[in-house]
Amino acid sequence: MKSSSFKNPLLPYVLLIPTFLILVVFLFYPAFETFRLSLFKVHPYSGAERFAGFYNFKKIFTNPEYLSSFWRSLVFAVTVVIIGLMFSLFVAVLLNQKARGMKLYRSFLIWPYALSPAIAGALFNFLFNPANGLIGYFTGVRTWLTDSSTAMFIIIIAAVWKNLGYNIVFYLTALRNVPTSALEAAAIDGAGPVRRFFSITFTYLSPITFFLMVMNTTYAYFACFGLIDVLTEGGPAGSTQILIYQLYKDFFVHSKIGYAAAESLILFLLVVGITMLQFQTTEKKVHYQ
Amino acid sequence: MKKTLFFALIALLAALLVTSCKGDKVKVDENAQVSIGFWHAMSGDRIDLIQGIVDKFMAENPNITVDVQYTGSYNETLNKVRSAMKSGDAPQVFHSYEIGTLGLINSGMISPLDTIAEKYDLPIDWDDFFVPVQSYYKYQGVHYSMPFNSSTPLVYYNKNMFADAGLDTENPPSTFEEIRKAAEKLKASGVDTPITWNLHSWYFEQMICLQDAPFVNDKNGRSGNLPTEVLFNGDAGRTVLDWWIGMYNDGLFLDVGPGWSNHRAAFGSGEVAMVMSSSSDVNLLTKSLAEKGWEMGTGYIPRPEGAKGGVAIGGGSLWMTNDNTPEEELAALKLLEYISNAESQIAWHKGTGYFPVRISAMDQLKSEGWFDENPNYLVAFNQLLDSPETLNTAGGLLGTFPETREFVQNAIQEAYAGKPVQEALDDAAAKANAAIADWNDLIQ
């Protein structure tokens, strides 16, 4: 088989230049700078740098707050991914049925994805805030966001809800691609609906589940700080302080530039590591058509 | 310490040298066409209000063009100025919060206001500024920035609820013990959670000032050396928090969490009968109570019995960057003086609720009869005027103030959850001190 080729061997590179330039300017260079800065002590105003070796990393790993925030983020991410995927699959299966007005339901369940995290946070604040939250009014419990045992729970629900639309869209698409012939054959062989779902539908859904797992992990680690900023500011007493929120504070509010760079490098490695682990372990169980 | 002293001496010598060289004032062409930038952090209606003041300034000074921009929150503005300084297109004037003061003094990117005013022989009449306002921004005898939006906390109370509980509606409680007693009476009369304020270190700091105690060492951060440790875990701080947490534990205080909307909402809807908030909320809170047919009163923020201190000013001020031509400097100086004049300050006060920073502005408001229509503003003024001038009531200066506030707020939340007050404060102080050590190391 003859592979197509360009007459001018330089042409492909010329065509790549615009993309490459954008990547370098907006991605590679800042990333490289961040990694470099993590080895420096940086003046908060002038930006003057002093080489400090692994000083910042040492500080991070001897900070008990950082370590507890590390575990908290892990628990947060795992919970958001598991609850998020289970619930959105459940909703997607319901939405995949034929019923009157289904299109309407679908649009309503998908639109939360179009909201920014800050707006989603404002909506949950409307429900749960201690002064005049709706849920507080009806349950008589005001402390949803001001008690450290429930605040994280509310953040998790908000984070799951916010990403529900995204997950549902993917699951719905995948559900429509499950071949009806296989399901019918199983039904004829006497498999009940539960068995049919787990043995057949779920197998066909595994690639998308895997994809969503990776995407939701990234979401839980990187995209939730807007929610936290609006709802709890990391409190009460640090109980909703996850790594990305701490990073945001350390860089943008506390101007600890070198320290924040080291934090972001760790966060980056962590998420890369988790994703690779997911590829290593879970992907083997994925069934591609 | 020795090193700091050495540098301070060098700086002093250099300053002497510079001032002696500049014995005769700099000559610039006052009428040259010049354009300057002004970045501020006031959102909403306040954008137009500031633009209006600047437009008037430009009409009076046709050779000066000012490009006014709203650049986001204080933090965002500061971050933008920082990167603009590096690329050389920073504005001549920018807006920062009060707690950024020591950081900016040591930033190497600003010019002290007094230095510039002297350089162009346009002295600023500091005697016409309220004492707490001008003393906050004065460091080592030099005013570094122009006070702009100034506020203090104030107690707001619902007169109808006070009457129902049999409390004096005209003389609000003003000490820790009186507030507590009033809250107990209100609770007995059926107000389930009588008092609240938002989770903010600001109130804690202010009630330490009321006891004329310092927040940080080295003369409350004003000695010329960088402060090295916080003192909020001393007697004064513990007294405040014991009272605060005590009311929480007895169900008198409603914890509404951080942010600036929940406590206002709780007061507006009658969940609470007393609230502490910024003095710039007078209009807002009066209106929200009026909607329900309630009348609002204001009082000084409470202090422990017999405490002799006063409130420190909060809010923001306007700074000048230091990388400018003489023409730009002069134009920026004129702009700052214009913004702080009585006329601009009165417009600013009426539009926002922030204090006019000048005594002449207040006299004018008085003679206009403004306070007869808005008596609650007068309480805020009087609270300010009653504050003595000491290094403690000038307000603490600290480079790591934003972070320290978070530690304090964490400590308060830990105390809500049952941690002993002293232990919570000591832990917060230890964390704050470690952060200070790092910061001082970076700055030097």
XYZ file of C-alpha atoms in Angstrom:
733
model
C 0.000 0.000 0.000
C 1.319 3.345 -0.970
C 1.182 6.002 1.711
C 0.365 9.487 0.471
C 3.204 11.947 0.590
C 3.848 15.633 0.061
C 5.792 16.741 -2.942
C 7.683 19.257 -0.910
C 9.105 17.496 2.157
C 9.026 20.783 4.087
C 5.345 21.441 3.525
C 4.000 19.310 6.417
C 6.253 21.150 8.825
C 5.183 24.512 7.476
C 1.555 23.475 7.948
C 2.267 22.427 11.497
C 3.898 25.711 12.450
C 0.736 27.603 13.522
C -0.447 24.826 15.824
C 3.007 24.309 17.126
C 3.516 28.004 17.810
C 0.302 28.154 19.807
C 1.281 25.080 21.770
C 4.717 26.459 22.522
C 3.547 29.903 23.534
C 0.511 28.922 25.551
C 1.384 25.469 26.804
C 4.989 24.342 26.646
C 6.646 27.590 27.617
C 4.425 28.281 30.668
C 4.715 24.653 31.747
C 8.466 24.769 31.432
C 8.601 28.069 33.315
C 6.488 26.624 36.101
C 8.758 23.620 36.450
C 11.807 25.848 36.464
C 10.348 28.261 39.039
C 9.605 25.403 41.401
C 13.355 25.261 42.061
C 13.603 28.951 42.970
C 12.665 31.333 45.719
C 10.846 34.159 43.953
C 10.338 37.707 45.215
C 6.575 38.282 45.420
C 6.710 41.647 43.657
C 9.797 42.057 41.516
C 9.950 38.392 40.546
C 13.686 38.305 41.339
C 14.814 34.691 41.608
C 17.194 32.858 43.898
C 18.023 29.234 43.245
C 16.768 27.095 46.120
C 17.091 23.495 44.933
C 14.326 21.342 46.358
C 13.527 23.812 49.132
C 9.936 24.348 47.981
C 9.282 20.629 47.684
C 10.712 20.028 51.126
C 8.429 22.691 52.527
C 5.414 21.202 50.814
C 5.993 17.681 52.054
C 6.678 18.767 55.611
C 3.476 20.837 55.722
C 0.836 18.734 57.502
C -1.936 20.811 55.940
C -0.683 20.035 52.477
C -0.529 16.338 53.228
C -4.051 16.233 54.597
C -5.212 18.246 51.611
C -3.490 15.636 49.427
C -5.577 12.809 50.893
C -8.690 14.949 50.932
C -8.301 15.606 47.210
C -7.880 11.919 46.535
C -11.018 11.020 48.455
C -12.846 13.885 46.767
C -11.775 12.759 43.285
C -12.602 9.095 43.856
C -16.018 9.936 45.281
C -16.850 12.408 42.537
C -15.838 9.926 39.850
C -17.685 6.945 41.315
C -20.899 8.718 42.296
C -20.787 10.850 39.162
C -20.427 7.931 36.764
C -22.937 5.677 38.518
C -25.568 8.324 38.758
C -25.130 9.614 35.231
C -25.264 6.089 33.821
C -28.470 5.524 35.755
C -29.976 8.722 34.403
C -28.737 7.960 30.884
C -30.404 4.549 30.937
C -33.659 6.157 32.029
C -33.314 8.778 29.309
C -32.677 6.122 26.706
C -36.223 4.823 27.000
C -39.002 5.864 24.734
C -41.418 8.115 26.520
C -43.398 11.189 25.760
C -41.419 14.418 26.104
C -38.100 12.590 26.403
C -36.294 15.222 24.356
C -37.343 17.827 26.859
C -36.069 15.785 29.794
C -32.806 15.214 28.017
C -32.187 18.894 27.431
C -33.064 19.726 31.016
C -30.703 17.138 32.398
C -27.854 18.168 30.160
C -27.860 21.925 30.599
C -26.090 22.055 33.997
C -22.947 21.353 32.019
C -23.267 24.740 30.336
C -22.950 26.549 33.659
C -19.666 27.837 34.964
C -18.540 26.353 38.288
C -19.077 29.711 39.990
C -22.726 29.824 38.873
C -23.230 26.224 39.955
C -21.742 27.254 43.293
C -24.159 30.177 43.546
C -27.100 27.826 42.927
C -25.990 25.472 45.669
C -25.401 28.423 47.926
C -29.018 29.376 47.323
C -30.030 25.936 48.580
C -27.625 25.406 51.439
C -26.373 28.739 52.760
C -26.722 29.113 56.525
C -28.595 32.412 56.486
C -31.554 31.718 54.243
C -30.856 28.569 52.217
C -33.951 26.766 50.954
C -32.914 23.379 52.281
C -32.034 24.944 55.619
C -35.467 26.492 55.754
C -37.287 23.231 55.113
C -35.114 20.912 57.183
C -34.316 23.273 60.035
C -30.638 22.363 59.651
C -28.573 25.407 58.755
C -25.095 24.051 59.140
C -24.713 22.207 55.816
C -21.819 24.393 54.731
C -20.510 25.497 58.113
C -20.084 22.064 59.673
C -16.954 20.268 58.568
C -18.675 16.894 58.477
C -21.251 17.954 55.886
C -19.510 20.695 53.901
C -17.427 18.284 51.831
C -20.517 16.225 51.163
C -22.315 19.248 49.679
C -19.273 20.121 47.566
C -19.200 16.572 46.217
C -22.887 16.704 45.319
C -22.409 20.056 43.638
C -19.384 18.796 41.702
C -21.248 15.678 40.566
C -24.310 17.663 39.557
C -22.233 20.166 37.629
C -20.633 17.453 35.498
C -23.752 15.313 35.120
C -24.710 16.697 31.727
C -21.317 15.964 30.249
C -21.368 12.341 31.422
C -24.978 11.794 30.342
C -24.297 12.972 26.798
C -21.504 10.446 26.406
C -23.451 7.625 27.997
C -26.533 8.313 25.921
C -24.504 8.172 22.723
C -22.860 4.965 23.839
C -26.161 3.392 24.850
C -27.556 4.015 21.393
C -24.653 2.121 19.907
C -25.324 -1.023 21.893
C -26.543 -3.465 19.192
C -30.167 -4.420 19.793
C -29.513 -7.780 18.136
C -27.258 -8.850 20.997
C -29.796 -7.737 23.582
C -32.623 -9.537 21.781
C -30.580 -12.706 21.463
C -29.859 -12.645 25.185
C -33.514 -12.022 25.946
C -34.504 -15.037 23.854
C -31.937 -17.100 25.742
C -33.734 -16.129 28.929
C -31.497 -13.404 30.397
C -33.448 -10.956 32.543
C -33.097 -7.175 32.255
C -30.504 -6.975 35.024
C -28.364 -9.693 33.537
C -28.753 -8.140 30.096
C -27.611 -4.790 31.388
C -24.528 -6.005 33.206
C -23.390 -8.671 30.743
C -24.113 -6.933 27.489
C -24.868 -3.229 27.768
C -22.186 -2.578 30.316
C -19.567 -4.356 28.241
C -20.371 -2.168 25.303
C -20.178 0.866 27.546
C -16.761 0.059 28.944
C -14.701 2.197 26.516
C -16.805 5.259 27.244
C -16.768 4.526 30.965
C -13.019 4.402 30.865
C -12.836 7.645 28.927
C -15.212 9.332 31.366
C -13.234 8.037 34.308
C -10.113 9.762 33.041
C -11.987 12.965 32.199
C -13.809 13.074 35.535
C -10.614 12.518 37.467
C -9.081 15.508 35.721
C -12.268 17.467 36.366
C -12.263 16.629 40.074
C -8.624 17.572 40.432
C -8.498 20.709 38.338
C -11.890 22.244 37.701
C -13.668 22.445 41.045
C -12.082 25.442 42.675
C -14.812 27.833 41.528
C -17.389 25.769 43.413
C -15.300 25.761 46.561
C -14.516 29.443 46.355
C -18.200 30.326 46.209
C -19.481 27.793 48.733
C -16.916 27.451 51.522
C -13.606 29.151 50.631
C -11.931 25.910 51.648
C -13.496 25.906 55.119
C -14.792 25.199 57.648
C -11.321 24.938 59.144
C -9.804 23.680 55.903
C -12.163 20.727 55.541
C -12.893 21.432 51.868
C -9.397 22.624 50.982
C -8.376 20.511 48.010
C -5.063 20.815 46.187
C -6.249 22.990 43.337
C -7.876 25.492 45.701
C -4.772 25.659 47.835
C -2.707 26.212 44.696
C -5.009 29.012 43.574
C -4.681 30.709 46.955
C -0.935 30.291 47.194
C -0.299 31.758 43.782
C -2.967 34.391 43.273
C -3.600 35.526 46.825
C -0.445 34.758 48.790
C 1.996 35.395 45.889
C 4.186 32.457 46.902
C 5.362 32.002 43.362
C 8.077 29.371 43.753
C 6.087 27.388 46.265
C 2.965 27.455 44.100
C 5.013 26.356 41.084
C 6.223 23.351 43.047
C 2.633 22.608 44.098
C 1.447 22.715 40.519
C 4.234 20.415 39.406
C 3.218 17.909 42.069
C -0.429 18.162 41.085
C 0.515 17.683 37.459
C 2.601 14.583 38.205
C -0.150 13.240 40.425
C -2.814 13.466 37.754
C -0.484 12.075 35.091
C 0.296 9.222 37.471
C -3.341 8.464 38.202
C -4.212 8.529 34.522
C -1.382 6.157 33.694
C -2.465 3.878 36.495
C -5.965 3.872 35.069
C -4.598 2.945 31.664
C -2.475 0.205 33.184
C -5.160 -1.411 35.287
C -8.570 -0.552 33.967
C -7.991 -0.434 30.284
C -7.346 -4.182 30.145
C -10.926 -4.702 31.183
C -12.198 -2.409 28.469
C -13.886 -4.030 25.516
C -13.415 -2.167 22.238
C -15.647 -3.108 19.360
C 18.356 41.753 62.633
C 21.774 43.300 62.211
C 21.412 42.977 58.494
C 18.084 44.789 58.515
C 19.532 47.567 60.566
C 22.458 47.872 58.204
C 20.167 48.110 55.194
C 17.957 50.585 56.960
C 21.001 52.779 57.592
C 22.116 52.524 53.985
C 18.612 53.385 52.852
C 18.544 56.346 55.188
C 21.883 57.600 53.904
C 20.752 57.164 50.322
C 17.533 58.999 51.089
C 19.444 61.856 52.677
C 21.728 62.023 49.686
C 18.851 62.058 47.248
C 16.901 64.709 49.133
C 19.943 66.925 49.453
C 20.571 66.683 45.730
C 16.962 67.509 45.049
C 17.096 70.604 47.171
C 15.518 72.605 44.417
C 12.262 71.166 43.132
C 12.075 69.383 39.801
C 11.000 71.623 36.962
C 8.488 70.161 34.554
C 6.277 71.635 31.904
C 2.936 71.707 33.703
C 0.960 72.108 30.522
C 2.548 69.387 28.415
C 0.108 66.873 26.983
C 0.334 63.703 29.036
C -1.702 60.548 29.386
C -1.707 58.323 32.434
C -3.334 55.056 33.454
C -5.466 54.390 36.537
C -6.439 50.817 37.463
C -8.990 50.232 40.182
C -10.812 47.363 41.849
C -14.298 48.784 42.363
C -16.989 46.928 40.424
C -20.620 47.601 39.503
C -22.004 51.139 39.764
C -18.714 52.251 41.194
C -17.013 51.953 37.798
C -19.175 54.786 36.460
C -18.825 56.759 39.648
C -15.020 56.711 39.442
C -15.144 57.495 35.738
C -17.352 60.487 36.552
C -14.873 61.856 39.068
C -11.989 61.348 36.639
C -13.938 62.982 33.793
C -14.357 66.094 35.913
C -10.638 66.015 36.661
C -9.838 65.841 32.956
C -12.207 68.732 32.242
C -10.281 70.836 34.737
C -6.907 69.664 33.418
C -7.316 69.577 29.636
C -3.708 68.546 29.047
C -4.088 65.322 31.043
C -5.771 62.220 29.699
C -6.557 59.468 32.190
C -7.299 55.958 31.021
C -9.412 54.463 33.834
C -9.810 50.712 33.954
C -11.570 48.339 36.268
C -9.112 45.465 36.590
C -10.950 42.987 38.812
C -10.556 42.331 42.515
C -7.744 43.809 44.603
C -5.757 40.624 44.097
C -6.313 40.574 40.371
C -5.416 44.244 40.101
C -2.237 43.713 42.098
C -1.265 40.719 39.964
C -1.891 42.695 36.792
C 0.156 45.647 38.015
C 2.973 43.276 38.933
C 3.208 41.748 35.505
C 2.702 45.118 33.810
C 5.649 46.479 35.787
C 7.836 43.776 34.286
C 6.743 44.519 30.745
C 6.977 48.271 31.342
C 3.369 49.254 30.721
C 2.062 49.605 34.237
C -0.456 52.328 35.044
C 0.743 55.403 36.926
C -1.950 54.991 39.583
C -3.449 51.786 40.942
C -5.771 50.743 43.708
C -4.896 48.279 46.463
C -6.401 47.021 49.692
C -5.178 48.266 53.052
C -3.624 44.929 54.022
C -1.316 45.092 50.991
C 0.386 48.180 52.424
C 3.560 46.699 53.913
C 4.016 44.448 50.893
C 3.789 47.388 48.520
C 6.126 49.523 50.633
C 8.712 46.764 50.211
C 7.812 45.923 46.630
C 10.289 48.179 44.874
C 7.595 49.194 42.429
C 5.968 52.210 44.059
C 6.850 55.810 44.904
C 5.829 57.122 48.317
C 3.134 59.741 47.861
C 4.759 62.259 50.222
C 8.052 62.049 48.321
C 6.349 62.849 45.044
C 4.239 65.608 46.587
C 7.389 67.230 47.935
C 9.238 66.785 44.670
C 6.628 68.804 42.784
C 5.903 71.148 45.656
C 2.240 70.218 45.815
C 1.928 69.402 49.528
C -1.037 67.375 50.728
C -2.966 68.790 53.665
C -2.885 65.680 55.846
C -4.337 67.599 58.790
C -7.603 67.688 56.903
C -7.764 63.861 56.825
C -9.358 61.836 59.596
C -6.724 60.561 61.983
C -7.318 56.797 61.565
C -7.481 57.253 57.794
C -4.172 59.023 57.333
C -2.338 57.195 60.106
C -3.074 53.786 58.578
C -1.233 54.680 55.376
C 1.598 56.451 57.178
C 4.730 54.401 57.682
C 7.782 55.805 59.434
C 6.274 59.275 59.208
C 5.756 59.082 55.435
C 2.368 58.737 53.750
C 2.787 56.101 51.104
C -0.570 56.142 49.382
C -3.733 58.186 49.083
C -6.654 56.937 51.210
C -9.567 56.281 48.905
C -12.372 53.931 49.908
C -12.401 53.777 53.688
C -14.720 51.933 56.016
C -14.900 50.493 59.520
C -17.142 47.827 60.983
C -20.388 48.952 62.573
C -23.121 47.259 64.585
C -26.546 47.361 62.955
C -29.654 46.501 64.916
C -33.331 46.054 64.272
C -35.171 48.627 66.391
C -38.515 46.834 66.184
C -37.050 43.621 67.518
C -35.231 45.578 70.211
C -38.517 47.158 71.277
C -40.240 43.760 71.355
C -37.506 42.416 73.605
C -37.804 45.397 75.930
C -34.389 46.807 74.992
C -33.499 50.472 74.677
C -33.912 51.278 70.987
C -31.877 54.467 71.116
C -28.839 53.321 73.116
C -27.499 50.151 71.542
C -25.223 47.844 73.559
C -21.578 48.766 73.133
C -19.536 46.363 75.262
C -19.029 42.609 75.082
C -21.163 42.093 78.175
C -23.949 44.398 77.000
C -24.115 42.735 73.584
C -24.373 39.369 75.240
C -27.106 40.491 77.605
C -29.042 42.072 74.749
C -28.692 38.854 72.751
C -30.010 36.823 75.673
C -33.031 39.102 76.018
C -33.684 38.921 72.284
C -33.482 35.156 72.410
C -35.944 35.082 75.304
C -38.293 37.266 73.256
C -38.291 34.705 70.447
C -35.387 35.660 68.158
C -33.755 32.275 67.888
C -30.334 33.480 66.764
C -30.034 37.129 67.843
C -26.671 38.119 66.355
C -24.296 37.331 63.536
C -21.479 38.618 61.401
C -19.621 36.958 58.571
C -16.549 34.845 59.193
C -13.837 37.427 58.661
C -10.625 38.118 60.516
C -11.328 41.854 60.111
C -13.714 41.960 63.104
C -11.218 40.073 65.232
C -8.472 42.536 64.256
C -10.695 45.529 64.980
C -11.635 44.291 68.432
C -7.944 43.868 69.193
C -7.417 47.507 68.119
C -10.250 48.504 70.444
C -8.150 47.176 73.307
C -5.182 49.209 72.067
C -3.204 45.995 71.599
C -0.918 45.220 68.647
C -1.630 42.554 66.032
C 2.038 41.952 65.179
C 5.359 42.749 66.835
C 7.840 45.499 65.907
C 5.415 48.242 66.916
C 2.524 46.642 65.088
C 4.680 46.325 61.982
C 5.364 50.051 61.881
C 8.854 50.239 63.394
C 10.750 50.159 60.124
C 11.813 46.556 60.588
C 9.733 43.832 59.037
C 7.581 42.267 61.758
C 8.627 38.733 62.647
C 5.724 37.412 64.641
C 2.023 37.882 65.216
C 0.661 38.797 68.633
C -3.011 38.045 68.114
C -2.812 35.012 70.381
C -2.187 37.232 73.406
C -4.702 38.370 76.018
C -6.501 40.778 73.721
C -7.104 38.189 71.026
C -8.207 35.573 73.513
C -10.648 37.986 75.166
C -12.282 38.640 71.807
C -12.544 35.034 70.803
C -13.702 33.813 74.222
C -16.627 36.191 73.960
C -17.331 35.403 70.299
C -17.166 31.627 70.700
C -19.053 31.815 73.994
C -22.001 33.422 72.215
C -21.786 30.786 69.499
C -21.766 27.960 72.019
C -24.800 29.379 73.800
C -26.771 29.574 70.590
C -26.802 33.364 70.499
C -24.552 33.712 67.459
C -25.459 32.344 64.027
C -22.467 31.086 62.044
C -23.106 32.210 58.465
C -19.685 31.305 57.087
C -17.402 33.521 54.964
C -18.395 35.988 52.246
C -20.311 39.249 52.346
C -23.883 38.274 51.544
C -25.109 35.731 54.089
C -24.979 37.950 57.148
C -26.693 40.787 55.311
C -29.393 38.382 54.176
C -29.886 37.037 57.694
C -30.325 40.576 59.017
C -32.598 41.634 56.177
C -34.891 38.655 56.620
C -35.104 39.053 60.385
C -33.264 35.842 61.227
C -31.042 37.961 63.444
C -31.683 41.239 65.254
C -28.071 42.464 65.320
C -25.317 42.218 62.752
C -21.798 43.534 62.405
C -20.783 44.612 58.928
C -18.888 47.283 57.032
C -19.961 50.887 57.567
C -20.398 51.082 53.801
C -23.496 48.866 54.177
C -25.598 51.607 55.813
C -27.731 52.281 52.727
C -28.131 48.666 51.774
C -29.199 47.468 55.206
C -31.486 50.444 55.880
C -33.292 49.652 52.644
C -33.616 45.951 53.268
C -35.122 46.499 56.719
C -37.416 49.231 55.405
C -38.850 46.717 52.920
C -40.205 44.780 55.873
C -41.351 47.910 57.656
C -38.598 47.749 60.232
C -36.415 50.564 61.456
C -32.669 50.212 61.722
C -30.229 51.662 64.223
C -26.427 51.641 64.297
C -23.926 51.489 67.116
C -20.191 51.357 67.757
C -18.629 47.923 67.506
C -18.430 46.326 70.951
C -15.342 46.296 73.133
C -14.443 44.597 76.393
C -15.477 46.667 79.410
C -13.086 49.562 79.938
C -11.002 49.078 76.774
C -9.523 52.372 75.595
C -8.497 51.830 71.969
C -10.294 52.668 68.750
C -11.130 51.328 65.323
C -8.612 51.088 62.511
C -9.579 51.961 59.007
C -10.262 49.306 56.398
C -10.738 49.554 52.662
C -8.269 50.636 50.031
C -5.934 53.375 48.871
C -4.368 54.633 45.650
C -0.692 54.045 44.918
C 1.758 55.489 42.381
C 4.142 53.283 40.473
C 7.770 54.358 40.286
C 8.685 53.958 36.629
C 7.334 57.228 35.226
C 8.469 60.424 33.546
C 8.248 63.625 35.619
C 5.259 64.786 33.534
C 3.416 61.545 34.267
C 4.280 61.724 37.936
C 2.960 65.233 38.217
C -0.246 64.324 36.391
C -0.738 61.281 38.640
C -0.163 63.392 41.732
C -2.733 65.934 40.568
C -5.202 63.117 39.931
C -4.728 61.722 43.434
C -5.172 65.129 44.997
C -8.294 65.678 42.947
C -9.824 62.339 43.934
C -9.219 63.113 47.582
C -10.654 66.631 47.534
C -13.850 67.377 49.409
C -16.060 67.549 46.327
C -14.965 64.178 44.931
C -15.118 62.593 48.355
C -18.673 63.770 48.953
C -19.765 62.333 45.596
C -17.972 59.104 46.478
C -19.548 58.921 49.947
C -23.064 59.528 48.676
C -22.654 57.027 45.866
C -21.079 54.198 47.835
C -21.391 54.633 51.591
C -17.623 54.710 52.086
C -16.344 57.521 54.324
C -15.290 60.762 52.779
C -11.715 60.764 54.040
C -11.478 64.499 54.756
C -12.738 66.581 57.641
C -13.688 69.429 55.302
C -15.885 67.011 53.358
C -17.640 66.006 56.545
C -18.178 69.625 57.617
C -19.744 70.337 54.266
C -22.026 67.296 54.587
C -23.049 68.454 58.042
C -23.964 71.925 56.879
C -25.940 70.440 53.983
C -28.035 68.554 56.521
C -26.971 65.179 55.120
C -26.795 63.611 58.570
C -30.290 64.741 59.506
C -31.510 62.575 56.634
C -28.970 59.824 57.267
C -28.309 59.706 61.006
C -26.762 56.250 60.819
C -23.781 57.585 58.914
C -23.042 59.932 61.777
C -22.525 57.004 64.148
C -19.870 55.591 61.843
C -18.150 58.965 61.690
C -18.217 59.447 65.411
C -16.773 56.007 65.968
C -13.923 57.011 63.714
C -13.431 60.413 65.357
C -13.428 58.863 68.818
C -10.437 56.687 67.921
C -7.158 57.788 69.488
C -3.986 57.829 67.406
C -1.637 55.074 68.533
C 0.442 52.600 66.601
C -2.051 49.915 67.626
C -5.154 51.704 66.410
C -3.370 52.730 63.225
C -3.776 49.060 62.297
C -1.179 46.319 62.044
C 1.045 46.087 58.986
C 2.149 42.701 57.764
C 3.418 41.428 54.431
C 1.576 38.146 54.744
C -1.713 39.655 55.873
C -3.956 37.815 53.385
C -2.569 34.460 54.473
C -2.628 35.372 58.162
C -6.309 36.209 57.886
C -6.967 32.726 56.582
C -5.166 31.210 59.553
C -7.224 33.333 61.939
C -10.461 32.364 60.204
C -9.462 28.721 60.366
C -8.804 29.092 64.077
C -12.239 30.605 64.608
C -13.882 27.725 62.766
C -11.856 25.240 64.778
C -13.053 26.949 67.934
C -16.665 26.685 66.722
C -16.061 22.969 66.400
C -14.870 22.741 69.987
C -11.122 23.364 69.990
C -10.059 25.438 73.033
C -9.693 29.095 72.042
C -6.126 29.544 73.269
C -4.950 26.408 71.513
C -6.652 27.395 68.245
C -5.063 30.850 68.394
C -1.618 29.501 69.262
C -1.711 27.050 66.373
C -2.798 29.786 63.981
C -0.037 32.050 65.295
C 2.595 29.358 64.762
C 1.490 28.901 61.146
C 1.364 32.645 60.582
C 4.865 33.061 62.028
C 6.271 30.390 59.741
C 4.713 32.146 56.758
C 6.159 35.468 57.931
C 9.661 33.974 58.193
C 9.406 32.733 54.600
C 8.125 36.050 53.354
C 10.802 38.062 55.118
C 13.399 35.758 53.593
C 11.968 36.358 50.106
C 11.751 40.118 50.523
C 15.336 40.607 51.621
